Short mmCIF file of C-alpha atoms in Angstrom, two decimals:
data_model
loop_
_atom_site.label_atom_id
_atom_site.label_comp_id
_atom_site.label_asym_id
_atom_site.label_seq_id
_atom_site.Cartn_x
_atom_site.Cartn_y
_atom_site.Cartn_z
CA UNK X 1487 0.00 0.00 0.00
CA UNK X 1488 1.46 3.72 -0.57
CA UNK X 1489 0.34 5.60 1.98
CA UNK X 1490 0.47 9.57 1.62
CA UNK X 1491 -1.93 10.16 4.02
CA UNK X 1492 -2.67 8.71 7.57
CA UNK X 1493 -5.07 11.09 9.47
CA UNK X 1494 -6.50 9.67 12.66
CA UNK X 1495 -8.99 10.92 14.15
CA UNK X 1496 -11.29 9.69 17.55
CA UNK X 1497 -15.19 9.22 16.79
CA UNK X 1498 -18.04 7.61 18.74
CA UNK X 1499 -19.27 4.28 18.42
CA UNK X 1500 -23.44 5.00 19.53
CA UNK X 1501 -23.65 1.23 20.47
CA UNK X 1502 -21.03 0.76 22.83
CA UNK X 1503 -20.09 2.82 26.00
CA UNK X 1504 -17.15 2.47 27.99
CA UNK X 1505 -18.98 3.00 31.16
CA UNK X 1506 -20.73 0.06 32.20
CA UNK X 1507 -23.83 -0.26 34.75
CA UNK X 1508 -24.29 -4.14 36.27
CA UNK X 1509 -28.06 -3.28 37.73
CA UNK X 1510 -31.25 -4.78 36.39
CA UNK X 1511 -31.93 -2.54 33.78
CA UNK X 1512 -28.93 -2.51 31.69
CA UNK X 1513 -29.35 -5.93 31.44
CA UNK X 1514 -32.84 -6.03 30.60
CA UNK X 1515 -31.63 -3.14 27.93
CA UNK X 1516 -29.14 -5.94 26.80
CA UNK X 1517 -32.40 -8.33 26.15
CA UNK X 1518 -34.22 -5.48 24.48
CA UNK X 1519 -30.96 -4.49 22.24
CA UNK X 1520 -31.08 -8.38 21.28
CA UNK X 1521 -34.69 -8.58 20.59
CA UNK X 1522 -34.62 -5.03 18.47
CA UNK X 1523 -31.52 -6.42 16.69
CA UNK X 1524 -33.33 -9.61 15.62
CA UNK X 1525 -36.99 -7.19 15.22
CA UNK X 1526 -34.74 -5.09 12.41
CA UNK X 1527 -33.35 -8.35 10.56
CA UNK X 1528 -37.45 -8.56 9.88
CA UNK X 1529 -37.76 -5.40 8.98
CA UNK X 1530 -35.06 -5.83 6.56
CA UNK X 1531 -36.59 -8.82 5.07
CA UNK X 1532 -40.13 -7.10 4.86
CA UNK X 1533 -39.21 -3.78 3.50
CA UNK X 1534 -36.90 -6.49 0.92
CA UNK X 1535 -40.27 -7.56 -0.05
CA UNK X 1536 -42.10 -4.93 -0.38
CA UNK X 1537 -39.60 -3.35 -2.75
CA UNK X 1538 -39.93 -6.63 -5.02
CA UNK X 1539 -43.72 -6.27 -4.70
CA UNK X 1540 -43.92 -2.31 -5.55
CA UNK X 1541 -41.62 -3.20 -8.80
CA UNK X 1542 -43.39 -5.94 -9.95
CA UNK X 1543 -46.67 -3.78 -9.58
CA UNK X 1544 -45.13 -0.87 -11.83
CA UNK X 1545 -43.72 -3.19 -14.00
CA UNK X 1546 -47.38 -4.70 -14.76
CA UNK X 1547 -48.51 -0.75 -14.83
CA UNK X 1548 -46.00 -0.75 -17.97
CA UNK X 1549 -46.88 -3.36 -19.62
CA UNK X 1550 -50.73 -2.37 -19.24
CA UNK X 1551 -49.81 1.14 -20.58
CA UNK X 1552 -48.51 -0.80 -23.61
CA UNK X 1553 -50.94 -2.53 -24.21
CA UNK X 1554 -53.54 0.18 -23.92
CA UNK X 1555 -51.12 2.29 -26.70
CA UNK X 1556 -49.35 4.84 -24.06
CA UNK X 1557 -46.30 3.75 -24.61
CA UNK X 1558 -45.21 2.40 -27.66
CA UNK X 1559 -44.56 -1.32 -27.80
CA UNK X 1560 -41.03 -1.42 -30.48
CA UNK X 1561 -38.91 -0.36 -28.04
CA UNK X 1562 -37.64 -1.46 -25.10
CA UNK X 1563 -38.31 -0.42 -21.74
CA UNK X 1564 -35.93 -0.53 -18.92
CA UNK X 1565 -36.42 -2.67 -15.93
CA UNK X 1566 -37.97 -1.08 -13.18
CA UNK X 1567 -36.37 -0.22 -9.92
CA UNK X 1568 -37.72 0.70 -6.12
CA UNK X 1569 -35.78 1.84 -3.98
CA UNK X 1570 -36.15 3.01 0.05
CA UNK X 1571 -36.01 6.37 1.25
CA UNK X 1572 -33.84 6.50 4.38
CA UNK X 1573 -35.09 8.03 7.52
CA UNK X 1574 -33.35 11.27 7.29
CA UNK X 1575 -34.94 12.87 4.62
CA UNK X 1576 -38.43 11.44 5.83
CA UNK X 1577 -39.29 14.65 7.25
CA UNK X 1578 -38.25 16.34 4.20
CA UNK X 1579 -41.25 14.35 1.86
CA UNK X 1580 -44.42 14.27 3.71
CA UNK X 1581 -47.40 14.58 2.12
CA UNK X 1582 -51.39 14.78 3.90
CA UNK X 1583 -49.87 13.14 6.72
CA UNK X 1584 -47.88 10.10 5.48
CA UNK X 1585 -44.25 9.59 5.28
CA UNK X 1586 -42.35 8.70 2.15
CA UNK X 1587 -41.22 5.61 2.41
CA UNK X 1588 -40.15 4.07 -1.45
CA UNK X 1589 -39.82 5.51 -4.35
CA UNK X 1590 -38.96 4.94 -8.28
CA UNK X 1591 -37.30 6.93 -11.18
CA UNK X 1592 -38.94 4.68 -14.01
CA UNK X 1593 -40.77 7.72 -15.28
CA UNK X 1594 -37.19 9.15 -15.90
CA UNK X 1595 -35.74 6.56 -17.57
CA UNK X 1596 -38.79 5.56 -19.97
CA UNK X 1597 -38.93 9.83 -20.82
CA UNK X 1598 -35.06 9.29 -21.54
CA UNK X 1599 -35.26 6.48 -24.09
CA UNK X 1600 -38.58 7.42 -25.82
CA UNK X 1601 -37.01 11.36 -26.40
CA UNK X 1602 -33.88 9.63 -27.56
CA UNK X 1603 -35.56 7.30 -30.30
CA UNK X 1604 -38.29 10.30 -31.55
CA UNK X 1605 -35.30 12.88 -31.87
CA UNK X 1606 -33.21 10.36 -34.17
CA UNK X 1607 -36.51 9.19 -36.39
CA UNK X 1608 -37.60 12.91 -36.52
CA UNK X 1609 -37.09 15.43 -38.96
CA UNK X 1610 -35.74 18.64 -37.10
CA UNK X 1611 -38.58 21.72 -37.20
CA UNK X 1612 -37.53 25.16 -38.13
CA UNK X 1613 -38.37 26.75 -35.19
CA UNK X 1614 -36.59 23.70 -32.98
CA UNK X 1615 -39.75 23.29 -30.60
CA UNK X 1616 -41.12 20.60 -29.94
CA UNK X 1617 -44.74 21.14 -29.08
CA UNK X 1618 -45.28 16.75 -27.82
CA UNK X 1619 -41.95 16.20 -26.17
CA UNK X 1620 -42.28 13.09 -24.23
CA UNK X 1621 -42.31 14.69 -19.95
CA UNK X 1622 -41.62 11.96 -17.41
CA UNK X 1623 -44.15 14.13 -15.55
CA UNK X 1624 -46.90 12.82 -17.87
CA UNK X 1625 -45.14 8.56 -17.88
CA UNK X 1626 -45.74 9.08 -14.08
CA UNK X 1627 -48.99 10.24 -14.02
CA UNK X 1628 -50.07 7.17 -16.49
CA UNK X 1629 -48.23 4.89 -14.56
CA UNK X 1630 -50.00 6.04 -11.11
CA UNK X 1631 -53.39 5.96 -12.57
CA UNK X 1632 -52.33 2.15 -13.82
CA UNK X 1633 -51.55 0.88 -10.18
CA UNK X 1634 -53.99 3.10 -8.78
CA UNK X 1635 -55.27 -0.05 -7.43
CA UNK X 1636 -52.54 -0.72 -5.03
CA UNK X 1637 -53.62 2.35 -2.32
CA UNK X 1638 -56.99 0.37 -2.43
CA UNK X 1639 -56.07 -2.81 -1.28
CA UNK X 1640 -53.46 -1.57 0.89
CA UNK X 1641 -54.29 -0.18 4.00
CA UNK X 1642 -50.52 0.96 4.86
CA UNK X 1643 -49.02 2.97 1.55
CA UNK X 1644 -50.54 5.54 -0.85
CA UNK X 1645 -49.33 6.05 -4.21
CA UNK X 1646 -48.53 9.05 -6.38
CA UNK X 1647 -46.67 11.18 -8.60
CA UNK X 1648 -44.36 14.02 -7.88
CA UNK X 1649 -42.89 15.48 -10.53
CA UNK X 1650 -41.59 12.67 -12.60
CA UNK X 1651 -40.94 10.42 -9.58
CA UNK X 1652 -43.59 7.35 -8.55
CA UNK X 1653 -43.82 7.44 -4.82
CA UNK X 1654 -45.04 5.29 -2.22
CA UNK X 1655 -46.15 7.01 1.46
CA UNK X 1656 -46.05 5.27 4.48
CA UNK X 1657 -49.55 5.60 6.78
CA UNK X 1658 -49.67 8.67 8.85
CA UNK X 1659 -49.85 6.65 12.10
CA UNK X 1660 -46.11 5.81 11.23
CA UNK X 1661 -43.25 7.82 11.89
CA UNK X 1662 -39.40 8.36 11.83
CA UNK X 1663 -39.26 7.73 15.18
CA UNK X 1664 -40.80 4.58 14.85
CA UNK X 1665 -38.33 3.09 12.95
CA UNK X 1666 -37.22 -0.59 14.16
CA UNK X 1667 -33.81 0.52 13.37
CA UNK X 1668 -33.65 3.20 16.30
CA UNK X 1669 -32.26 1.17 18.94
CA UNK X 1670 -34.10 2.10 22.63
CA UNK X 1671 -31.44 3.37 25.73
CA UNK X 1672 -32.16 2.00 29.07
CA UNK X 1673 -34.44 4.49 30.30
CA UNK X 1674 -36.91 2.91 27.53
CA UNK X 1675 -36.59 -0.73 28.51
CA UNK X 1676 -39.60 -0.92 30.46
CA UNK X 1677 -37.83 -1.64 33.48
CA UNK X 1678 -36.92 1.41 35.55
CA UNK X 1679 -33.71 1.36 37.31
CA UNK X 1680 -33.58 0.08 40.97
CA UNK X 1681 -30.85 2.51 41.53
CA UNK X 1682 -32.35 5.87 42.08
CA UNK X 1683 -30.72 8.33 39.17
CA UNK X 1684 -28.46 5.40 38.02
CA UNK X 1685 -29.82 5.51 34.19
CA UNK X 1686 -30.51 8.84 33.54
CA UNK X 1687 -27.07 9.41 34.78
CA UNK X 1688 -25.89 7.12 32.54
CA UNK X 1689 -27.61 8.00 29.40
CA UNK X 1690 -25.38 10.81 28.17
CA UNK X 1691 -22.81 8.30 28.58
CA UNK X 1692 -24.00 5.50 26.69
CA UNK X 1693 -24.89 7.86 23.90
CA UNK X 1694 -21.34 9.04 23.21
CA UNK X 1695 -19.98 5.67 23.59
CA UNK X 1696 -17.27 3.94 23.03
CA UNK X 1697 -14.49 5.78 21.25
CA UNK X 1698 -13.44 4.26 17.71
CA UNK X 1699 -10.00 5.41 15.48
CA UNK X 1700 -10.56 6.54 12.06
CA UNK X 1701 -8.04 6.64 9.43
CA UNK X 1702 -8.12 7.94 6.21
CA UNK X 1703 -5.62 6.32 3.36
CA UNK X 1704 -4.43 7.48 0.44
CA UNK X 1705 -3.74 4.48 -1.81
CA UNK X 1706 -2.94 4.22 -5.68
CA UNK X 1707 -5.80 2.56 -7.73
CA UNK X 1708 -4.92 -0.85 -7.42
CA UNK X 1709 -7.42 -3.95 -7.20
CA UNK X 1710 -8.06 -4.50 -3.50
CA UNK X 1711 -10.28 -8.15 -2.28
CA UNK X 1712 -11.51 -6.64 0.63
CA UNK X 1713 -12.77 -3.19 -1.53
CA UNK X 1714 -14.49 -5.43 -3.35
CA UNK X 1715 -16.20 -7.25 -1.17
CA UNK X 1716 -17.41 -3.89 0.41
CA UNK X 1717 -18.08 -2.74 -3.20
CA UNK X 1718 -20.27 -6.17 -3.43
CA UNK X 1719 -21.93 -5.37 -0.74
CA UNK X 1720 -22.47 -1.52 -1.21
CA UNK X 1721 -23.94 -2.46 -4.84
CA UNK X 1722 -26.29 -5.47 -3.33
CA UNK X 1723 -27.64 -3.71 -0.40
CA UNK X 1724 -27.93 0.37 -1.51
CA UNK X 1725 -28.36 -0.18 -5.13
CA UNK X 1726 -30.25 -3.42 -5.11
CA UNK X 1727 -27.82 -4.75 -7.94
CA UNK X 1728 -28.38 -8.03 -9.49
CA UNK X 1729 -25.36 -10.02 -8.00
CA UNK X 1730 -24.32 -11.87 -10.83
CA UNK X 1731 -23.30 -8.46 -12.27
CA UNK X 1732 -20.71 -7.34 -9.81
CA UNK X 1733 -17.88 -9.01 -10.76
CA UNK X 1734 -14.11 -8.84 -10.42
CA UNK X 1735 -13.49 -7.58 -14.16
CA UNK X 1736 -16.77 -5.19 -14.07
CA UNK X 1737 -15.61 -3.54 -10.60
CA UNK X 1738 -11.80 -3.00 -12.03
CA UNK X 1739 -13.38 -1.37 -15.46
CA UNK X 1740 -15.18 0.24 -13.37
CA UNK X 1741 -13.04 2.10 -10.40
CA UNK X 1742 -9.95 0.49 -10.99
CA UNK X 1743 -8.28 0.74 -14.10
CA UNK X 1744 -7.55 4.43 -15.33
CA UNK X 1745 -6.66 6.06 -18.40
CA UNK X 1746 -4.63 8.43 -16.23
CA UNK X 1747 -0.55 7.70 -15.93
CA UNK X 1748 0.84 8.24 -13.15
CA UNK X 1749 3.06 10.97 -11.95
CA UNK X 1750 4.97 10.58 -8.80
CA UNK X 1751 6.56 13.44 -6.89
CA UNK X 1752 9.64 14.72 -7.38
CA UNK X 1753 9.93 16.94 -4.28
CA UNK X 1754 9.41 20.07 -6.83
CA UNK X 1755 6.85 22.18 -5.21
CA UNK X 1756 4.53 21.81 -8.58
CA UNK X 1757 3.39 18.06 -7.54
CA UNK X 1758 1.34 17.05 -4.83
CA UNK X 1759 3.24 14.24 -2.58
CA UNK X 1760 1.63 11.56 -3.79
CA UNK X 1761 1.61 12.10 -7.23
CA UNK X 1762 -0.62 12.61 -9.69
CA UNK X 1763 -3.35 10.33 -10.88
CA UNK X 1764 -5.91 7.71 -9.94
CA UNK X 1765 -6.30 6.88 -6.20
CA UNK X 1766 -8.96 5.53 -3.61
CA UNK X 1767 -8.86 7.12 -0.39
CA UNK X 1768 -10.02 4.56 2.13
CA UNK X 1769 -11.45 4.83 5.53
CA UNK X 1770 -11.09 2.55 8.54
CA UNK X 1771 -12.96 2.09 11.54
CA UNK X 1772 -10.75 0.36 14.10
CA UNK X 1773 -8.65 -1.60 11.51
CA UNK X 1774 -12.09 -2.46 9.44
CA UNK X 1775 -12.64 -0.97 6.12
CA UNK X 1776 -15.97 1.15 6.29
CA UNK X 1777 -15.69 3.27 3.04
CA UNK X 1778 -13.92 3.90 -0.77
CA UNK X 1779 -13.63 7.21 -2.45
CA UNK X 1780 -12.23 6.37 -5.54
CA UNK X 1781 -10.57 9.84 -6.81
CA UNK X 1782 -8.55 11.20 -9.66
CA UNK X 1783 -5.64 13.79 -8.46
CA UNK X 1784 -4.85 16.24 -11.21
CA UNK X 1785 -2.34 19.29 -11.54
CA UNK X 1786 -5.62 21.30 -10.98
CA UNK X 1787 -7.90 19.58 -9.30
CA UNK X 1788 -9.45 16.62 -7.40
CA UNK X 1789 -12.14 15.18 -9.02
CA UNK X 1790 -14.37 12.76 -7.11
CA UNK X 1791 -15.45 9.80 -8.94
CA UNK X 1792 -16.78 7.22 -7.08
CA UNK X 1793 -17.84 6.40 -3.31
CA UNK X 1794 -18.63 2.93 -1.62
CA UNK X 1795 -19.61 2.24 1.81
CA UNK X 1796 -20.47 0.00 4.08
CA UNK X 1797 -24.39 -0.57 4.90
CA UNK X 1798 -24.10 -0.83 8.36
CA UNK X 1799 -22.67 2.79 8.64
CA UNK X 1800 -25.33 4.24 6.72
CA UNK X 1801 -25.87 6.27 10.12
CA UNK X 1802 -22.46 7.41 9.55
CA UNK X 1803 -22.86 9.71 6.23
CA UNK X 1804 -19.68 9.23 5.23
CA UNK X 1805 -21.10 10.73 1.64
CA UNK X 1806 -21.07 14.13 3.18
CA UNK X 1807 -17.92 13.24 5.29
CA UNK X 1808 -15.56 12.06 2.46
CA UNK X 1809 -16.78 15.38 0.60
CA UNK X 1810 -15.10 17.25 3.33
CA UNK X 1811 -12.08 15.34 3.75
CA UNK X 1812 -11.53 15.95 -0.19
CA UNK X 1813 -12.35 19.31 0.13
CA UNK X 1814 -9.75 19.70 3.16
CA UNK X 1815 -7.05 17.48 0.98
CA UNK X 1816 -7.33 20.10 -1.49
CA UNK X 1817 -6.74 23.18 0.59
CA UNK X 1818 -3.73 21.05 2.61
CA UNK X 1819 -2.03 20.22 -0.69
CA UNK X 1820 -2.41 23.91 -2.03
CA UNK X 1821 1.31 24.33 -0.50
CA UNK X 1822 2.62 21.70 -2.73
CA UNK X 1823 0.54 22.49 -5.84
CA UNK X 1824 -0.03 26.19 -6.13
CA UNK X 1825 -2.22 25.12 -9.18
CA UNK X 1826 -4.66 22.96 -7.16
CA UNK X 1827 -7.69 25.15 -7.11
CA UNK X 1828 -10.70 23.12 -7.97
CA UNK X 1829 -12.52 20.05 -6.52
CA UNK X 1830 -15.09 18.33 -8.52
CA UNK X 1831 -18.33 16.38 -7.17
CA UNK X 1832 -18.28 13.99 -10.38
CA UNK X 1833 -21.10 14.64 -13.43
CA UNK X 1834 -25.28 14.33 -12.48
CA UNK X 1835 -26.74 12.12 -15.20
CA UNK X 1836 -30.85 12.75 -14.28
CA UNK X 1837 -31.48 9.15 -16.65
CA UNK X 1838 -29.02 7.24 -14.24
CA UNK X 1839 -31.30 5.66 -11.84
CA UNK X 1840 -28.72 5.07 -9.45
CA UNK X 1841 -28.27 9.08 -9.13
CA UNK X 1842 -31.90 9.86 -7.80
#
């Protein structure tokens, strides 16, 4: 491994606390942590299924709007894809009460591909309007009114169309806080403390923690088995990838090999220590790999390409974090490289469905 960086920095583990209580409730807590463990494996497994069940449901809206000669039947449709809106930005899509809990892009991607194939059979106006451009607005709205049927038999989601997306809302009796993977402290176990003061003394503790050591690596791109087994997971679990797709040769054409050659440093003050070219930056969580950024280190700039994390850190937002720690790179390195002004987030592609 060439290391150019090695940053370490402290951070709290919210499951673990150093400070231990032995009385009845912690260990009834310990019961209740078990029990909520196992109650968000099943919660897992359900919200697995209802994602399977909300695709197959807009796929059969897709085919029925082909049939009925909304969508034309010559070309082929892309596969459709649900995925699960996480907790934190339930707050931010609520609408008559009910929480957004799923939601699909399909309207994008159908908008995408039908534009694409009228634009190359189509001879171009004079005035370059076009007055029946294809809106995934409208795809959604058919699609909705197609599987219309699904808010009547289900008592527990609602769906609709927001500008181009296909959204599914939780029932308004359900709420963030609810969530089975919110894991309950001591003073929630049910079981007060027979220690007067003992848990609520203890509860700032607990939440702080245990504290963990971060580092942050600065590797050249290189193929790596344990990145991609995170990368296998990261694609199976966030994504909802097919897993016969993610393979060794697809992941190194992917974030591993590079057009870019490689410059090292020469101890002139125009190149950065490491070099320039294709890196990933990796972070680790007590000597476990958590999260890739896969980068590209230029005589201007940093350009982010790629990020992979693990699942289980979700809570973590290391998407937001590893944008900072770029952004610092590039103002630490500004010594070295007088020309390193810019960082780049990477390219938005709105008919990538893996981007909304």
């Amino acid at each position: 491994m060439f290391d150019v960086k090695n940053s370490v920095e402290a951070i709290d583990d919210p499951t673990t606390s150093n400070n231990e209580c032995t009385c009845a409730c912690h260990e009834a807590s310990s019961s209740g942590m078990k029990d909520s463990l196992s109650d968000q494996s099943e919660e897992r497994k359900s919200s697995e299924q209802t994602i399977s069940y909300l695709a197959v449901q807009l796929d059969k809206a897709v085919s029925k709007c082909t049939e009925h000669g909304e969508l034309p039947s010559a070309i082929k449709l892309p596969t459709v894809s649900v995925k699960k809106v996480f907790q934190g930005k339930w707050k931010l899509h609520v609408e008559g009460g009910k929480y957004l809990l799923y939601s699909s892009n399909i309207a994008f991607q159908i908008a995408a591909i039908l534009n694409r194939a009228k634009s190359a059979n189509k001879q171009p106006r004079p005035n370059h309007e076009d007055d029946n451009a294809i809106t995934s607005k409208a795809i959604a709205e058919r699609l909705v009114a197609s599987v219309d049927q699904l808010a009547q038999s289900s008592s527990s989601l609602v769906v609709g169309a927001c500008k181009g997306h296909i959204n599914f809302y939780g029932a308004a009796t359900q709420s963030p806080s609810e969530s089975s993977e919110t894991l309950s402290g001591p003073e929630e176990s049910g079981r007060g403390c027979k220690i007067k003061g003992c848990c609520s003394r203890k509860s700032n503790e607990h939440l702080l923690g245990k504290r963990r050591r971060l580092e942050v690596r600065l590797k050249r791109s290189s193929f790596d088995p344990k990145e991609f087994d995170l990368y296998r997971r990261y694609q199976l679990n966030v994504h909802n990838d097919d897993p016969y797709n993610i393979t060794e040769g697809s992941y190194k054409m992917f974030l591993v090999d590079s057009p870019l050659v490689f410059v090292p440093s020469s101890g002139d003050s125009g190149v950065t220590p490491c070099g320039f070219g294709s890196f990933h930056q990796q972070y680790v969580i007590d000597g476990h790999l958590i999260a890739v950024g896969v980068i590209d280190i230029l005589p201007k700039c940093l350009s982010s390409t790629y990020l992979f994390w693990d699942p289980d850190y979700a809570i973590l937002s290391f998407g937001n974090y590893s944008a900072l720690q770029e952004i610092n790179w590039v103002k630490e390195n500004l010594v070295h490289c007088a020309s390193l002004q810019h960082y780049y987030l990477g390219y938005y592609i709105h008919s990538c469905s893996k981007m909304r």
